[in-house]
XYZ file of C-alpha atoms in Angstrom:
700
model
C 78.824 176.543 103.074
C 78.792 177.375 99.464
C 81.064 179.764 97.540
C 78.342 182.441 97.548
C 77.855 182.321 101.300
C 81.287 182.580 101.848
C 81.614 185.779 99.426
C 78.341 187.228 101.267
C 79.819 186.694 104.611
C 83.394 188.125 103.650
C 81.363 191.365 102.238
C 79.734 191.850 105.384
C 82.738 191.265 107.408
C 84.597 194.124 105.426
C 81.643 196.470 105.917
C 81.713 195.645 109.690
C 85.427 196.303 109.817
C 85.294 199.525 107.841
C 82.554 200.628 110.595
C 84.908 199.712 113.348
C 87.598 201.765 111.983
C 85.387 204.697 111.967
C 84.688 204.442 115.436
C 81.185 202.943 115.289
C 79.915 199.795 116.642
C 78.472 197.697 114.188
C 78.210 194.384 115.906
C 74.522 194.313 116.475
C 74.030 194.515 112.480
C 72.260 191.204 111.293
C 70.552 190.236 108.232
C 67.406 191.559 109.095
C 68.770 195.123 109.613
C 67.230 196.639 106.666
C 63.745 196.055 107.897
C 64.789 197.308 111.678
C 66.483 200.265 110.033
C 63.435 201.442 108.162
C 61.335 200.925 111.135
C 63.894 203.011 113.284
C 63.972 205.728 110.724
C 60.157 206.319 110.416
C 60.143 205.849 114.169
C 62.779 208.427 114.706
C 61.309 210.690 112.085
C 57.838 210.695 113.972
C 59.283 211.355 117.285
C 61.359 214.122 115.897
C 58.417 215.855 114.374
C 56.677 215.530 117.490
C 59.687 216.970 119.356
C 59.539 219.724 116.767
C 55.919 220.571 117.437
C 56.478 220.533 121.326
C 59.722 222.704 121.111
C 58.099 225.138 118.789
C 54.973 225.318 120.810
C 56.975 225.936 123.720
C 59.136 228.692 122.289
C 56.056 230.271 120.828
C 54.226 230.398 124.304
C 57.524 231.801 125.631
C 57.830 234.292 122.804
C 54.041 235.464 123.158
C 54.735 236.137 126.935
C 57.950 237.873 126.342
C 56.411 240.061 123.812
C 53.578 240.697 126.084
C 56.031 241.729 129.019
C 57.984 243.865 126.816
C 55.560 245.584 124.995
C 53.120 246.657 127.979
C 50.001 248.957 127.234
C 50.542 252.789 127.343
C 51.146 254.270 130.679
C 51.357 250.969 132.257
C 53.751 250.983 135.317
C 56.336 248.409 136.070
C 57.636 247.457 139.423
C 59.528 250.414 140.853
C 57.998 253.357 139.142
C 58.909 252.415 135.545
C 56.508 253.826 132.779
C 56.039 252.677 129.203
C 55.472 255.431 126.468
C 54.032 253.424 123.967
C 52.201 256.141 121.810
C 54.115 259.067 119.796
C 53.574 261.677 117.491
C 55.425 260.290 114.092
C 56.472 262.495 111.303
C 58.750 261.125 108.614
C 61.409 263.819 108.069
C 65.209 263.812 107.266
C 65.182 267.189 109.269
C 68.055 267.822 111.961
C 65.494 268.770 114.198
C 61.875 267.905 114.883
C 59.836 269.439 112.197
C 57.291 271.490 113.970
C 54.179 271.734 111.843
C 55.167 269.014 109.499
C 52.024 266.323 108.766
C 52.269 263.362 111.146
C 50.055 260.711 113.107
C 49.720 259.150 116.306
C 51.140 255.560 116.361
C 51.183 252.850 119.028
C 54.703 251.547 119.780
C 56.345 249.281 118.645
C 56.602 250.713 115.371
C 57.608 248.303 112.411
C 58.377 250.252 109.251
C 57.615 247.245 107.202
C 53.900 247.807 108.518
C 53.300 251.194 109.016
C 55.927 252.970 106.623
C 56.448 250.175 103.864
C 59.472 250.967 101.570
C 60.392 254.066 103.789
C 64.264 255.014 104.046
C 65.763 257.560 106.249
C 64.769 259.242 109.229
C 61.436 259.009 111.362
C 60.785 261.523 114.173
C 58.767 260.247 117.281
C 57.658 262.965 119.721
C 56.535 262.144 123.095
C 55.090 264.262 126.133
C 56.528 263.262 129.353
C 55.414 265.792 132.198
C 53.643 263.087 133.855
C 56.431 260.428 133.356
C 59.145 262.374 135.020
C 57.407 263.272 138.336
C 60.025 262.284 140.782
C 58.020 260.344 143.756
C 60.020 259.703 146.786
C 62.608 262.354 146.432
C 64.273 260.683 143.372
C 66.437 263.177 141.497
C 67.627 261.465 138.223
C 65.527 259.830 135.634
C 66.549 258.002 132.452
C 64.769 256.674 129.317
C 65.501 252.878 128.107
C 64.916 252.149 124.372
C 64.693 248.498 123.947
C 65.235 248.643 120.010
C 65.804 251.248 117.591
C 66.725 249.954 114.173
C 69.123 251.024 112.771
C 70.245 253.969 114.980
C 68.640 256.548 117.058
C 69.246 260.297 118.296
C 67.601 261.712 121.371
C 66.397 265.117 122.127
C 65.064 266.657 125.436
C 63.431 270.020 125.054
C 65.409 270.561 121.575
C 68.965 269.686 123.243
C 70.575 266.578 121.878
C 70.936 264.309 124.818
C 72.449 261.038 122.964
C 73.295 259.748 119.453
C 73.793 256.125 118.959
C 76.373 256.561 116.087
C 76.425 257.679 112.537
C 73.177 259.174 111.399
C 74.064 259.484 107.750
C 74.370 256.820 105.399
C 75.774 254.119 105.890
C 73.845 254.464 109.213
C 75.389 252.897 112.317
C 73.835 249.199 113.167
C 72.291 249.173 116.682
C 69.433 246.808 115.744
C 70.473 244.309 118.408
C 71.432 246.636 121.016
C 69.274 248.718 123.552
C 70.034 252.156 125.004
C 69.892 253.922 128.086
C 69.683 257.822 128.063
C 69.877 260.095 131.541
C 67.411 262.937 131.484
C 69.669 265.988 133.122
C 67.732 267.863 135.736
C 68.818 271.187 134.074
C 67.102 270.625 131.071
C 63.833 269.722 132.661
C 60.961 272.246 132.827
C 57.882 272.390 135.292
C 55.694 271.891 132.485
C 55.864 271.264 128.689
C 58.778 268.574 128.776
C 59.215 267.361 125.053
C 61.111 264.178 124.161
C 62.196 263.796 120.570
C 63.485 260.490 119.074
C 65.004 260.499 115.556
C 65.207 256.845 114.032
C 67.153 256.304 110.828
C 66.921 252.918 109.062
C 66.352 250.912 106.017
C 63.082 249.437 104.517
C 62.609 245.577 104.780
C 63.217 245.246 101.030
C 66.777 246.446 101.363
C 67.978 244.149 104.204
C 68.498 240.461 104.542
C 66.555 239.781 107.634
C 63.498 241.030 109.028
C 65.673 242.037 112.398
C 67.645 244.681 110.658
C 64.521 246.522 109.107
C 63.649 249.972 110.243
C 61.518 250.135 113.723
C 61.368 251.397 117.221
C 60.122 249.592 120.158
C 58.331 250.860 123.172
C 60.259 253.597 125.274
C 60.404 253.158 129.248
C 60.904 255.942 131.676
C 61.978 255.831 135.387
C 64.721 256.083 137.897
C 68.185 255.746 136.682
C 68.967 252.616 138.687
C 66.054 251.048 137.733
C 66.202 251.655 134.130
C 70.098 250.601 134.335
C 68.989 247.182 136.050
C 66.471 246.761 133.009
C 69.104 247.586 130.626
C 71.844 245.393 132.095
C 69.242 242.367 132.056
C 68.365 242.835 128.397
C 72.141 243.483 127.576
C 73.241 240.392 128.901
C 70.521 238.185 126.919
C 70.871 239.978 123.628
C 74.567 240.894 123.739
C 76.965 239.470 126.394
C 75.577 235.889 126.208
C 75.692 235.971 122.378
C 79.384 237.168 122.646
C 80.236 234.149 125.181
C 78.439 231.557 122.948
C 80.205 232.962 119.931
C 83.699 232.681 121.673
C 82.929 229.100 122.808
C 81.815 228.164 119.253
C 85.121 229.707 118.014
C 87.312 227.789 120.184
C 85.371 224.632 119.659
C 85.496 225.205 116.021
C 89.493 225.838 116.088
C 89.733 222.710 118.230
C 87.725 220.429 115.539
C 89.979 221.996 112.725
C 93.115 221.234 114.615
C 91.817 217.712 115.094
C 90.775 217.371 111.571
C 94.258 218.673 110.211
C 95.994 216.106 112.436
C 93.788 213.148 111.893
C 92.481 213.823 108.451
C 88.895 213.528 109.363
C 86.498 215.251 106.953
C 83.486 215.477 109.105
C 85.551 217.334 111.811
C 86.737 219.589 109.421
C 83.175 220.454 108.185
C 82.058 220.850 111.820
C 84.927 223.408 112.681
C 84.448 225.423 109.531
C 80.523 225.474 110.609
C 80.963 226.603 114.383
C 83.754 229.024 113.267
C 81.582 230.280 110.513
C 78.557 230.945 112.984
C 81.083 232.459 115.225
C 82.149 234.823 112.740
C 78.404 235.369 111.638
C 77.263 236.392 114.994
C 80.236 238.416 115.786
C 78.940 241.005 113.245
C 76.501 241.982 116.011
C 79.539 243.707 117.565
C 80.343 245.645 114.631
C 78.180 249.100 114.666
C 80.200 251.407 112.554
C 80.858 249.813 109.066
C 82.044 251.807 106.465
C 80.595 249.882 103.626
C 77.288 250.813 102.181
C 74.122 249.144 103.156
C 73.798 246.927 100.159
C 77.192 245.720 100.300
C 77.004 244.459 103.778
C 73.575 242.762 103.330
C 74.701 241.116 100.640
C 77.641 239.686 102.353
C 75.691 238.786 105.341
C 73.164 236.965 102.798
C 76.263 235.106 101.376
C 77.463 233.720 104.565
C 74.340 231.472 104.693
C 75.136 229.258 101.723
C 78.583 228.102 103.006
C 77.225 227.623 106.548
C 74.348 225.446 105.209
C 76.854 223.687 103.021
C 79.155 222.873 105.966
C 76.212 221.617 108.013
C 74.975 219.417 105.324
C 78.421 218.298 104.354
C 79.331 217.373 108.150
C 76.233 215.264 108.619
C 76.750 213.455 105.317
C 80.384 212.697 106.010
C 79.661 211.764 109.790
C 76.839 209.384 108.484
C 79.424 207.459 106.368
C 76.518 204.945 104.967
C 77.577 203.888 101.701
C 75.816 200.640 100.798
C 76.646 200.960 96.916
C 79.844 202.685 96.863
C 79.876 203.724 93.122
C 76.378 205.030 93.040
C 76.857 206.514 96.538
C 79.986 208.543 95.496
C 78.325 209.993 92.264
C 75.430 210.952 94.296
C 77.641 212.624 97.161
C 79.574 214.379 94.492
C 76.358 215.968 92.901
C 75.287 217.039 96.167
C 78.644 218.503 97.071
C 78.653 220.320 93.795
C 75.214 221.594 94.396
C 76.013 222.829 98.012
C 78.990 224.825 96.695
C 77.217 225.968 93.568
C 74.446 227.899 95.667
C 77.498 229.997 97.268
C 77.568 231.558 93.793
C 73.962 231.255 93.055
C 72.825 233.461 96.077
C 74.904 236.400 95.268
C 73.818 236.208 91.400
C 70.066 235.754 92.690
C 70.603 239.328 94.869
C 72.086 240.961 92.021
C 69.506 239.917 89.340
C 66.795 240.900 91.556
C 68.522 244.064 92.484
C 69.624 245.821 95.560
C 66.117 247.001 96.395
C 64.838 243.460 96.566
C 67.500 241.774 98.714
C 64.985 240.434 101.284
C 62.699 238.916 98.712
C 65.935 237.239 97.227
C 67.178 235.925 100.418
C 63.629 234.873 101.331
C 63.829 232.607 98.021
C 66.664 230.701 99.537
C 65.557 230.461 103.303
C 63.091 227.688 102.446
C 65.973 225.920 100.364
C 68.320 226.068 103.124
C 65.819 224.521 105.593
C 65.025 221.735 103.211
C 68.753 220.729 102.739
C 69.290 220.924 106.458
C 66.295 218.562 107.156
C 67.269 216.463 104.407
C 70.772 215.844 105.594
C 69.578 215.165 109.097
C 66.985 212.729 107.635
C 69.825 210.898 105.491
C 72.163 210.540 108.786
C 69.208 209.116 110.789
C 68.650 206.449 107.852
C 72.117 205.673 107.832
C 72.574 205.615 111.609
C 69.428 203.308 112.112
C 70.921 200.719 109.511
C 74.373 200.676 111.577
C 72.621 201.195 114.928
C 74.845 204.019 115.514
C 74.541 205.505 119.239
C 74.041 208.757 117.629
C 70.704 207.905 116.257
C 68.534 209.263 119.149
C 70.669 212.279 119.751
C 70.280 213.056 116.042
C 66.441 212.432 116.402
C 66.293 215.063 118.982
C 68.480 217.520 117.243
C 66.260 217.131 114.243
C 63.301 217.962 116.088
C 64.725 220.938 117.776
C 66.263 222.378 114.305
C 62.821 221.680 112.565
C 61.229 224.078 115.408
C 63.818 226.580 115.203
C 63.665 226.898 111.425
C 59.901 226.772 111.577
C 59.901 229.857 113.925
C 62.776 231.679 111.881
C 60.721 231.206 108.703
C 57.381 232.126 110.269
C 59.170 235.384 111.568
C 60.738 236.260 108.506
C 57.494 235.829 106.666
C 55.930 238.236 109.364
C 53.419 235.462 110.750
C 55.001 235.763 114.503
C 56.796 238.435 116.417
C 59.666 238.158 118.362
C 60.947 240.100 121.247
C 64.486 241.432 121.829
C 66.141 237.980 122.075
C 66.253 235.970 119.091
C 65.789 232.234 119.575
C 68.173 231.202 116.707
C 70.960 232.922 118.359
C 70.903 230.581 121.668
C 69.272 227.356 120.500
C 71.685 226.771 117.653
C 74.760 227.244 119.610
C 73.403 224.809 122.230
C 72.967 222.200 119.276
C 76.428 222.849 118.337
C 77.567 222.212 121.891
C 75.623 218.894 121.995
C 76.885 217.627 118.916
C 80.499 218.852 119.884
C 80.188 216.733 123.184
C 79.088 213.642 121.284
C 81.876 214.139 118.869
C 84.416 214.315 121.693
C 82.974 211.291 123.321
C 83.429 209.345 119.999
C 87.000 210.750 119.523
C 87.806 210.067 123.152
C 86.656 206.364 122.720
C 88.688 205.769 119.329
C 91.525 207.714 120.965
C 91.365 205.481 124.034
C 91.414 202.248 121.769
C 94.065 203.528 119.566
C 96.030 204.397 122.735
C 95.608 200.882 124.018
C 96.749 199.394 120.694
C 99.559 201.962 120.411
C 100.926 201.127 123.764
C 100.893 197.292 122.998
C 102.778 198.015 119.893
C 105.192 200.098 121.584
C 105.754 197.667 124.202
C 106.402 195.074 121.505
C 108.729 197.408 119.723
C 110.707 198.212 122.760
C 111.129 194.629 123.315
C 112.351 193.974 119.822
C 114.372 197.228 119.991
C 116.147 196.104 123.073
C 117.062 192.793 121.688
C 118.170 194.335 118.483
C 120.423 196.950 120.509
C 121.759 194.368 122.908
C 122.931 192.088 120.027
C 124.280 195.141 118.093
C 126.035 196.335 121.000
C 127.585 192.912 121.723
C 128.848 192.622 118.156
C 130.002 196.129 118.150
C 131.920 196.050 121.317
C 133.497 192.861 120.564
C 134.399 194.165 116.981
C 135.868 197.203 118.690
C 137.577 195.202 120.928
C 139.008 193.006 118.426
C 140.238 195.977 116.522
C 141.669 197.981 119.505
C 143.512 194.522 120.655
C 145.074 194.305 117.126
C 146.206 197.874 117.093
C 147.773 197.675 120.514
C 149.469 194.605 119.618
C 150.982 196.139 116.744
C 152.002 199.379 118.496
C 153.540 197.316 121.155
C 155.545 195.050 118.748
C 156.687 198.290 117.006
C 157.876 199.707 120.101
C 159.449 196.649 121.422
C 161.029 195.845 118.121
C 162.227 199.323 117.414
C 162.388 201.667 120.090
C 163.065 198.769 122.783
C 166.134 197.459 120.783
C 167.749 200.998 120.492
C 167.226 201.785 124.255
C 168.776 198.455 124.979
C 171.782 198.916 122.710
C 172.282 202.158 124.542
C 172.091 200.735 127.773
C 174.953 198.132 126.889
C 177.098 200.529 124.826
C 177.165 203.769 126.762
C 180.195 204.835 128.505
C 178.361 207.482 130.374
C 176.567 206.108 133.734
C 173.978 208.692 133.564
C 172.948 208.157 129.824
C 172.681 204.366 130.696
C 170.495 205.121 133.822
C 168.330 207.422 131.737
C 168.004 204.709 128.985
C 167.515 201.839 131.359
C 164.623 204.117 133.085
C 163.154 204.737 129.660
C 163.371 201.162 128.708
C 161.440 200.171 131.939
C 158.834 202.848 131.064
C 158.654 201.534 127.794
C 158.221 197.891 128.769
C 155.327 199.199 131.191
C 153.534 200.906 128.249
C 153.772 197.903 126.123
C 152.292 195.794 128.888
C 149.434 198.241 129.212
C 149.121 197.884 125.479
C 148.999 194.199 125.162
C 145.885 194.327 127.482
C 146.560 190.967 129.351
C 145.143 190.967 132.841
C 147.273 189.934 135.860
C 146.477 188.552 139.368
C 146.476 191.206 141.976
C 148.830 189.271 144.262
C 151.473 189.268 141.176
C 151.069 193.121 140.936
C 151.598 193.480 144.382
C 154.876 191.417 144.380
C 156.150 193.422 141.453
C 155.240 196.764 143.047
C 157.005 195.658 146.332
C 160.066 194.515 144.760
C 160.603 197.950 142.915
C 159.387 200.003 145.695
C 161.850 198.457 148.036
C 164.624 198.476 145.846
C 164.598 202.149 144.860
C 164.106 203.311 148.553
C 166.923 201.003 149.631
C 169.140 202.606 146.899
C 168.317 206.103 148.047
C 169.054 204.827 151.905
C 165.531 204.811 153.068
C 164.211 202.052 155.097
C 160.944 200.512 153.648
C 158.304 198.375 155.491
C 155.964 196.663 152.967
C 152.712 195.260 154.550
C 150.824 192.653 152.401
C 147.599 191.071 153.104
C 148.017 187.652 154.774
C 145.721 185.961 152.219
C 146.714 185.255 148.550
C 144.689 187.621 146.607
C 143.425 185.952 143.194
C 141.326 188.832 142.143
C 142.043 189.893 138.338
C 143.580 193.284 137.575
C 143.355 194.850 134.513
C 146.567 195.962 132.576
C 145.615 199.238 132.401
C 144.910 199.407 136.157
C 148.359 197.939 136.754
C 150.307 200.455 134.607
C 148.722 203.586 135.942
C 149.071 202.209 139.372
C 152.851 201.606 138.926
C 153.172 204.864 137.529
C 151.358 206.545 140.521
C 153.751 204.386 143.010
C 156.738 205.756 140.994
C 155.549 209.163 141.492
C 154.926 208.621 145.015
C 158.439 207.098 145.520
C 160.203 209.900 143.566
C 158.697 212.567 145.862
C 159.740 210.617 148.754
C 163.213 210.202 147.660
C 163.614 213.979 146.266
C 161.498 216.162 148.648
C 160.574 214.376 151.762
C 164.074 213.930 153.592
C 162.298 210.786 155.179
C 164.101 207.969 156.576
C 161.587 205.361 156.886
C 158.421 204.586 154.681
C 155.686 202.356 155.415
C 153.469 200.903 152.405
C 150.688 198.687 153.294
C 148.020 196.988 150.705
C 144.750 196.373 151.909
C 142.108 194.365 149.972
C 138.223 194.933 150.371
C 136.450 191.969 148.645
C 133.030 193.330 149.664
C 133.586 196.634 148.181
C 135.496 195.247 145.076
C 138.668 197.682 145.707
C 142.151 197.585 146.844
C 143.876 200.518 148.947
C 147.676 201.268 148.880
C 148.916 203.458 151.668
C 152.300 205.254 151.720
C 153.365 207.085 154.604
C 156.586 208.283 155.373
C 158.283 210.177 158.355
C 159.598 213.315 156.425
C 159.168 217.012 156.749
C 155.830 216.983 154.973
C 154.733 219.324 152.123
C 154.766 223.022 152.449
C 151.352 224.988 152.932
C 150.138 227.395 150.435
C 148.531 230.706 151.433
C 145.282 229.145 152.227
C 146.676 226.672 154.506
C 146.410 223.834 152.026
C 149.312 221.457 151.174
C 151.303 222.854 148.148
C 150.175 220.393 145.435
C 152.884 220.248 142.468
C 152.484 218.751 139.180
C 153.340 215.456 140.694
C 150.323 215.300 142.843
C 148.019 216.479 140.422
C 149.312 213.899 137.992
C 148.674 211.040 140.530
C 145.021 212.216 141.352
C 144.391 212.616 137.597
C 145.427 208.852 137.172
C 143.575 207.628 139.932
C 140.419 209.389 138.652
C 140.965 207.951 135.366
C 140.739 204.541 136.808
C 137.489 205.465 138.677
C 139.341 205.681 142.002
C 140.677 208.424 144.257
C 144.006 209.396 145.609
C 144.172 211.243 148.859
C 147.114 213.289 150.272
C 147.409 214.280 153.915
C 150.475 216.233 155.085
C 151.650 218.978 157.330
C 155.021 220.568 157.953
C 156.915 218.369 160.342
C 154.490 215.358 160.443
C 155.322 213.330 157.377
C 153.132 212.630 154.369
C 150.261 209.840 153.983
C 149.212 209.032 150.297
C 146.151 206.952 150.425
C 145.180 205.393 146.787
C 142.095 203.546 146.557
C 141.275 201.551 143.259
C 138.670 199.211 141.801
C 139.411 195.556 141.353
C 137.294 195.136 138.050
C 139.042 194.029 134.744
C 138.233 196.528 132.343
C 137.949 200.534 133.011
C 136.813 202.036 129.747
C 137.725 205.949 129.560
C 136.027 208.039 127.167
C 136.526 211.915 126.635
C 134.754 213.911 129.217
C 133.220 210.944 130.886
C 134.345 208.155 133.501
C 132.477 204.905 133.175
C 132.459 202.747 136.471
C 134.073 199.480 135.462
C 131.242 197.689 137.432
C 128.610 199.132 135.162
C 130.884 198.103 132.145
C 131.094 194.418 133.104
C 127.160 194.236 133.851
C 126.683 195.513 130.226
C 129.177 193.035 128.778
C 127.525 190.158 130.693
C 124.094 191.059 128.948
């Protein structure tokens, strides 16, 4: 292969490797990928447009049927006695009561102010004669009316009496354009004849709002039994309010989750997706706010300003997730220009509205709606081109998303232009969250696969690190332990030498020069104790059989000097098990304390000392039994344990053994000492280390 061939192969390898790092499989790419990607792109574009046409046609048919069902003809009855009041005497007026005698006209509902009252702002009265509608067949007692939509707010009067007011009827009006109303008709206010229902609707003209949904208007009014009306209201409330809140909450959770992942993993596309879904949730949350203290122009401008960052986040997410950079330098410059434009339009939108004036907000936003739609479609088309070139799994998913988005955008733009009519449920509020959910599921799948692969690599790396760390720790512990033992051994030898050469010499001088027998005896005992301590400091172990011989000689000698007969029972076999110097010293002191107690307190005449060795348990047992008077009982019927007994138990515990005392007045005393045979017993403050474990560690 030539040098250029190797260079081309290396460049392709780097591209494939970077794609794999982004969680995208690029193994299927080959030299003919450019042509294949172009065919895939045009195929996906064609299929997306077909899907957009099919989805749009289906939504339009569904919408037409919904409009027909929600706006029946006048006097039409629905189901269980619900009648529709679709004609009213309409009088534009700001009066607090219906203006009797004022000029008006008959209008068929729904009444869209943009068509029937262009440019009108304020209140409009609607009067209905409801004598026939309130007839109560079948003994029904309570009737109610249902107002599907009254934008922006409504007040209801029956025979001149106020029954219901949706909120503030003065500017800024309460915003109920996305809500329905149910008003019960009290029996006390109904007459036999001449019942009049008056509705006052206040709102803003189309020119002063950012979307046609918030322009002034009144849908048809229905009347029937309260139970039937309530059922109708609950159904409409679910589709227009409850479901929107649920979807908004889900999107908010998804957005926060994506932002958290983006912050942890430093992934730009997740950050933009999180901002997009969270922003959409906040934008739809405005439907819940009805009493806003700000003027209408301020609220509408703020709502219009939200479109630009949402579109910017959507396009940025698509571009970042595409990640197709065939020519990095040109692509970076192009991406920077796109981003600059997307963020610049966040400032241009409010400037456009201010330039046109607050009386032409709808016209200003109408200029930007097509721009936003083109930007979104261009971003999706770019993703399809990049995904087709890399054979990404999301290619066909985004093709379907593009088709649905184009259909929804077409319906939305057609509605804002006044070409079609929509019923109470707005298509965009439900289709877009579902699209976000589909994209979020795909993102979670990609992230889960990447996380699984990273977890596998992490597990292998952690296993290898554990192995290396264990080797290092084992070597370090061995070196540190050896060093500590060397230092400790050196220090013990120094202390033992000082004790032997200085204190030992002086005690020996006292023993040989003192004329006082008591002083000479005490000096000899101190010298023996010092020699025992020095032996413990030197750290030289000894054979258990030799230790037993030393203990036997000392115990028998002391007891005979006190006039007490001693019987020592050794094991038959010669025990060659090693015994650490520390264990030897502490055991000697325990035996001395036990013998001292026998001599001083027991009054015994006979003592039996037996030694047992359990090789299978790796321990040995010394039992000291006398025939003395025993130990006095405390108030709780337990042997009186003085300082000597406590010292014996404490020493045994330090050696990882135990010292048990059994006694009773007149029955003598039995002391059972059980100690391990291991050479080393490392004692640390507040901890007791079993010698067997220490030996195992040292063996490693």
